[in-house]
Amino acid sequence: MATPVPVTAGPLNKAGLSRNDYKGLPSTLCAGCGHNSIANQIIAACYELDIVPETLVKFSGIGCSSKSPTYFLSRSFGFNGLHGRMAPLATGAIFGDTRLRALGVSGDGDTASIGMGGFKHLIRRNVPMTYIVENNGVYGLTKGQFSATAEVGLTLKHQGTNPYMPVDICMEALASSATFVARSFAGDPKQVKELIKAALSHRGIAVLDIISPCVSFNNQENTLHSYTWGKDHEAPLHEISFVPALDEIELPGEFAEGDVREVTLHDGSAIILKKLERDYDPTDRGEAMQMLEQAERDNVLVTGLIYIDTSRPTLVDGFNLVETPLNRLGEADLRPARETIDKINALMF
Amino acid sequence: MSEKITNNFSLTIATVNGFGSQTANVTLLRALFKMGIPVSGKNLFPSNVQGLPTWYTIRLSRDGFTARRDETEIVVTLNPASFARDLAMVQPGGAFFYADDIKLPLERKDISAYPMPVKALARAADVSSNLRDYIANMVYVGVLAHILGIDMDKIKQALAFHFHGKEQPIASNFGVVQAAADWAKQNLTKTDPFWVEPMDKTDGLIMADGNTAAAIGSVYGGVQFVGWYPITPASTLAESLNVYLPMLRKKDGKQTYAVLQAEDELAAIGMTVGAGWSGLRAMTSTSGPGISLMAEYTGLAYYAEVPIVIWNVQRVGPSTGLPTRTAQGDLTETYFLSHGDKQYVILLPGSVNECFEFGWKALDLAERLQTPVFVLSDLDLGMNQWMTEPFKYPDMPIDRGKVLWEADLERTNGVWARYKDVDGDGIPWRTVPGNMHPASAWFGRGTGHDENARYTENSREWEKNMARLKKKYDTARRLVPAPVIEASADAEVGIIAYGSTGPAVEEARVLLEQAGGPKTAFLRLRALPCSQEVGEFVQKYERIYVVEANRDGQMRQILSAALPDQASKLRSACHSDGLPLTAKWVKDSILSQEVK
Ligand SMILES: Cc1ncc(C[n+]2csc(CCOP(=O)(O)OP(=O)(O)O)c2C)c(N)n1
Ligand code: SF4
Ligand SMILES: [Mg+2]
């Protein structure tokens, strides 16, 4: 059944746009699908960040999750590529005009099964893009087969019991030297939104693993990718607020120094992490891995900003490209001058 | 000594790969070329890095024929492992040069045999000990120079070219060449009939390999993005781009291009499609096994109408097949690649010069037609050095095809439709990311779409769109390079060939006449889809031989389907053993079918 993504037009943002300008087509996903609420938070995040839709490019692979780029930002260019192949598609496409922001939406099957190779190489190249994995532990679109993130021992009606260890997307991202790794839960819209905003402001690869229950094929109460389990076992690392560059960064008074950690992103905006349970340093990769390991043992769903490194150059930084977007260069820049051909022929023998 | 044979023989050099014989071989080839003698060189190398036998054949042809020959009059060997085979290879009356440290029986009495003190002369050379094995190859250059009469100055020129004018290596290598020539003069008596003499048949020509030419052609074609993955024999194409792009395409020290080595061919093509979609002149290069992995994205690019160029430098068979040998066996793989209905434009360069030309033309065609354009080369064309016409500056401005920018959309008040055939040629207009007009964006996809790129599963929309794509392919028919036809009024049979088999066919036509065979007309195909001339040519002759280097007669299959009412006239002269076709084989194949 088609469920329209509910969007309410309201006041204009600094880009002079209303929320409506960030809308997409009505969603054709199942009512209650976690992917829908993520699409809504993408809309909210882009609206709040005053992003002009034409300056953002959308990508996806194949799956229910990968369909969702049509449900937000109709005014943005987008390409729904192949199953498991969003990574190279986006890698090539960002060179067209490197001033644009890239946002990709993939699934757990799309990323961690068929697309694992491309995913990891995208990360190690630090391709500047936000990469959202809408993680439901199953293949939604092909009707409920296990994906690579399904937990071991999970029993589904038509699939039997999954005998294999799950892939942890955040762990894979960390192992591949991601510069931004976060996890969230579709049932926690505020955190999803803040993390998307931070991801969109990060320069480099930002991997966002969002547990996004599939209400049709994997939403039993006791499974990792269900709403109830997520709600019961979610343990946020911090409370997160994203502060845009233009606002004055004001730390909330009731928290003592040391309880608050501020991470400045490349455009001057900041994420403020309020300590909840313990001191957690999202700039320490070793600690991040250890924390994920511990969470798995404790059977908790840790959410929040797991790791960030704002210092590494992006793929594009390594190319020393001309200022003009490559896709606007004309013949004068693309074809060497006529007199060069004799020199080239002289270089032959 | 029998009668002098000048500038008309083949010379094969047998060495162990990985020890630098390629430098010596190419030096010989270049020196002969600079003497004005038509030459061609074929490298027959094994698929390993060091230690296996490797052969290099240079053909000198006063008449200018460049196809491979099976026969070899002169053999040089430094390799004990292949010695017996090398010796047996020499044509009766030929000459055999061998390293004198090989103590193996030399039983033939019908040839001239010359020992060469390879080790001794290399030891005496003025180089560090780790370079001895490499420089040892210069010994046969010097011995051959003396015995055959190769101009020492031209050898020096060739070395200077090879070592980019660096004095030290030029001097030490030439020192060994000179010492070997001097040694030969004092110690050998010429008993063979082979000589080289200067000619003027290479004036105005250059020497290059097809991959380098393809890379340079692409640079002049404005290539902006290259995603690639290493595979012999295609690797040197992308590697050459990495040489010539920085040389020719920087603006104020900054790049107007990006080359990215991908993690596999799935990614190489994915990146290329992404770049093509985002408005860049995008290409990739690979060989048959890589093409297999590129199937899915190529099919999507056809359907989503994304301009990309894919070079397929063919080798033999599966991965690994005969990875260092040549064939034209990927034609149907490429032509029929991917799911569902699709039709690709395939360019078929027949010379190094055409590799250059199609390098830029392919990018124009891809953007004009908004479709994947393949260029089918092969190892023989791509990796061997050929004499060729100098590269000619493109005679047409760059064609970016139908792209709408902000100003265009302002004029139309934002009214446009991504997949609408407004011009009647089947080619729609497109916009690319970065266009800031609020009506510019569209969503690329493999799913069914209407004229406005909107998702639809409507059957009529699907068929309408597929019909337009077919119409676009007919437009391509008029835009692709036309075939080259050599016909005479009295020709009895037609020959169709393409790519690197052209030279063998050219020579075979002469051999056929000499053998009292039929007079032939020749059509060299340069692209698919076939233009009108192909049908007309086939119409004219009772029998058409389609000559190609594969087992199944793949082009004959394609032409039979394209010209069903003429199909019964088409005959195959096809053969694939990893080596370039010889003129003699082509002649024999046609003659044997003519008597039937
Ligand atoms: C090459 C290829 N193989 C298989 C498929 C079929 N397929 C479509 S979506 C999908 C799985 C999607 O799972 P996931 O990425 O987790 O997305 P979800 O639907 O769960 O959001 C599969 C196997 C395909 N489209 N292409
Ligand atoms: S099948 Fe599952 S993943 Fe797909 S739309 Fe429905 S709920 Fe979402
Ligand atoms: Mg899934």
PDB file of N, CA and C and ligand atoms in Angstrom, chain A residues 35 62-66 83 106-111 114 134 136 138-142 147, chain B residues 296, ligand 1:
ATOM      1  N   HIS A  35      12.122   2.626   6.713  1.00  0.00           N
ATOM      2  CA  HIS A  35      12.721   3.457   5.662  1.00  0.00           C
ATOM      3  C   HIS A  35      11.958   4.769   5.465  1.00  0.00           C
ATOM      4  N   ILE A  62      19.828  -1.127  -5.132  1.00  0.00           N
ATOM      5  CA  ILE A  62      18.504  -1.721  -5.369  1.00  0.00           C
ATOM      6  C   ILE A  62      18.006  -2.350  -4.079  1.00  0.00           C
ATOM      7  N   GLY A  63      16.747  -2.155  -3.810  1.00  0.00           N
ATOM      8  CA  GLY A  63      16.095  -2.697  -2.619  1.00  0.00           C
ATOM      9  C   GLY A  63      14.982  -1.745  -2.252  1.00  0.00           C
ATOM     10  N   CYS A  64      14.188  -2.116  -1.235  1.00  0.00           N
ATOM     11  CA  CYS A  64      13.156  -1.174  -0.776  1.00  0.00           C
ATOM     12  C   CYS A  64      13.837   0.103  -0.333  1.00  0.00           C
ATOM     13  N   SER A  65      14.913  -0.039   0.433  1.00  0.00           N
ATOM     14  CA  SER A  65      15.661   1.113   0.925  1.00  0.00           C
ATOM     15  C   SER A  65      16.140   1.984  -0.235  1.00  0.00           C
ATOM     16  N   SER A  66      16.645   1.337  -1.257  1.00  0.00           N
ATOM     17  CA  SER A  66      17.214   2.075  -2.379  1.00  0.00           C
ATOM     18  C   SER A  66      16.162   2.780  -3.222  1.00  0.00           C
ATOM     19  N   HIS A  83      22.081  -3.221  -8.010  1.00  0.00           N
ATOM     20  CA  HIS A  83      22.117  -3.846  -6.697  1.00  0.00           C
ATOM     21  C   HIS A  83      23.563  -4.032  -6.250  1.00  0.00           C
ATOM     22  N   SER A 106      21.223   3.040   0.928  1.00  0.00           N
ATOM     23  CA  SER A 106      21.400   1.646   0.539  1.00  0.00           C
ATOM     24  C   SER A 106      20.742   0.763   1.585  1.00  0.00           C
ATOM     25  N   GLY A 107      20.708  -0.516   1.317  1.00  0.00           N
ATOM     26  CA  GLY A 107      20.160  -1.465   2.287  1.00  0.00           C
ATOM     27  C   GLY A 107      21.268  -2.322   2.857  1.00  0.00           C
ATOM     28  N   ASP A 108      20.915  -3.163   3.796  1.00  0.00           N
ATOM     29  CA  ASP A 108      21.925  -4.040   4.387  1.00  0.00           C
ATOM     30  C   ASP A 108      22.343  -5.118   3.395  1.00  0.00           C
ATOM     31  N   GLY A 109      21.390  -5.574   2.571  1.00  0.00           N
ATOM     32  CA  GLY A 109      21.752  -6.533   1.530  1.00  0.00           C
ATOM     33  C   GLY A 109      22.595  -5.841   0.474  1.00  0.00           C
ATOM     34  N   ASP A 110      22.137  -4.693   0.076  1.00  0.00           N
ATOM     35  CA  ASP A 110      22.804  -3.917  -0.964  1.00  0.00           C
ATOM     36  C   ASP A 110      24.244  -3.569  -0.567  1.00  0.00           C
ATOM     37  N   THR A 111      24.425  -3.275   0.712  1.00  0.00           N
ATOM     38  CA  THR A 111      25.753  -2.865   1.178  1.00  0.00           C
ATOM     39  C   THR A 111      26.603  -4.035   1.646  1.00  0.00           C
ATOM     40  N   ILE A 114      25.852  -8.156  -1.416  1.00  0.00           N
ATOM     41  CA  ILE A 114      26.354  -8.034  -2.794  1.00  0.00           C
ATOM     42  C   ILE A 114      27.327  -6.868  -2.960  1.00  0.00           C
ATOM     43  N   GLU A 134      20.005   1.543   5.419  1.00  0.00           N
ATOM     44  CA  GLU A 134      18.737   1.288   6.114  1.00  0.00           C
ATOM     45  C   GLU A 134      18.698  -0.207   6.402  1.00  0.00           C
ATOM     46  N   ASN A 136      17.720  -3.593   7.944  1.00  0.00           N
ATOM     47  CA  ASN A 136      16.596  -4.343   8.523  1.00  0.00           C
ATOM     48  C   ASN A 136      16.873  -5.833   8.665  1.00  0.00           C
ATOM     49  N   VAL A 138      17.112  -8.067   6.602  1.00  0.00           N
ATOM     50  CA  VAL A 138      16.520  -8.932   5.568  1.00  0.00           C
ATOM     51  C   VAL A 138      16.573  -8.234   4.209  1.00  0.00           C
ATOM     52  N   TYR A 139      16.271  -9.045   3.209  1.00  0.00           N
ATOM     53  CA  TYR A 139      16.021  -8.490   1.891  1.00  0.00           C
ATOM     54  C   TYR A 139      14.535  -8.189   1.836  1.00  0.00           C
ATOM     55  N   GLY A 140      14.181  -6.924   1.968  1.00  0.00           N
ATOM     56  CA  GLY A 140      12.767  -6.586   1.927  1.00  0.00           C
ATOM     57  C   GLY A 140      12.183  -6.805   0.535  1.00  0.00           C
ATOM     58  N   LEU A 141      12.817  -6.215  -0.433  1.00  0.00           N
ATOM     59  CA  LEU A 141      12.228  -6.176  -1.775  1.00  0.00           C
ATOM     60  C   LEU A 141      12.026  -7.562  -2.381  1.00  0.00           C
ATOM     61  N   THR A 142      12.918  -8.500  -2.077  1.00  0.00           N
ATOM     62  CA  THR A 142      12.735  -9.841  -2.630  1.00  0.00           C
ATOM     63  C   THR A 142      11.995 -10.750  -1.651  1.00  0.00           C
ATOM     64  N   SER A 147      19.608 -11.315   5.166  1.00  0.00           N
ATOM     65  CA  SER A 147      20.727 -10.534   4.634  1.00  0.00           C
ATOM     66  C   SER A 147      21.956 -10.823   5.485  1.00  0.00           C
TER      67      SER A 147
ATOM     68  N   GLU B 296      26.404  -5.865 -16.436  1.00  0.00           N
ATOM     69  CA  GLU B 296      25.176  -5.313 -15.882  1.00  0.00           C
ATOM     70  C   GLU B 296      25.113  -3.789 -15.993  1.00  0.00           C
TER      71      GLU B 296
HETATM   72  C1  LIG C   1      22.173  -8.371  -9.588  1.00  0.00           C
HETATM   73  C2  LIG C   1      20.917  -8.471  -8.816  1.00  0.00           C
HETATM   74  N1  LIG C   1      20.708  -9.563  -8.060  1.00  0.00           N
HETATM   75  C3  LIG C   1      19.563  -9.672  -7.355  1.00  0.00           C
HETATM   76  C4  LIG C   1      18.626  -8.684  -7.392  1.00  0.00           C
HETATM   77  C5  LIG C   1      17.352  -8.855  -6.612  1.00  0.00           C
HETATM   78  N2  LIG C   1      17.290  -8.006  -5.440  1.00  0.00           N
HETATM   79  C6  LIG C   1      16.651  -6.831  -5.472  1.00  0.00           C
HETATM   80  S1  LIG C   1      16.651  -6.044  -4.001  1.00  0.00           S
HETATM   81  C7  LIG C   1      17.477  -7.323  -3.268  1.00  0.00           C
HETATM   82  C8  LIG C   1      17.789  -7.296  -1.803  1.00  0.00           C
HETATM   83  C9  LIG C   1      17.596  -5.977  -1.171  1.00  0.00           C
HETATM   84  O1  LIG C   1      17.903  -6.059   0.178  1.00  0.00           O
HETATM   85  P1  LIG C   1      18.386  -4.798   0.975  1.00  0.00           P
HETATM   86  O2  LIG C   1      19.511  -4.164   0.276  1.00  0.00           O
HETATM   87  O3  LIG C   1      18.611  -5.210   2.378  1.00  0.00           O
HETATM   88  O4  LIG C   1      17.168  -3.779   0.853  1.00  0.00           O
HETATM   89  P2  LIG C   1      15.746  -3.789   1.585  1.00  0.00           P
HETATM   90  O5  LIG C   1      14.774  -4.196   0.510  1.00  0.00           O
HETATM   91  O6  LIG C   1      15.800  -4.744   2.688  1.00  0.00           O
HETATM   92  O7  LIG C   1      15.574  -2.407   1.998  1.00  0.00           O
HETATM   93  C10 LIG C   1      17.736  -8.328  -4.184  1.00  0.00           C
HETATM   94  C11 LIG C   1      18.441  -9.563  -3.832  1.00  0.00           C
HETATM   95  C12 LIG C   1      18.888  -7.567  -8.206  1.00  0.00           C
HETATM   96  N3  LIG C   1      18.052  -6.547  -8.318  1.00  0.00           N
HETATM   97  N4  LIG C   1      20.035  -7.497  -8.887  1.00  0.00           N
END
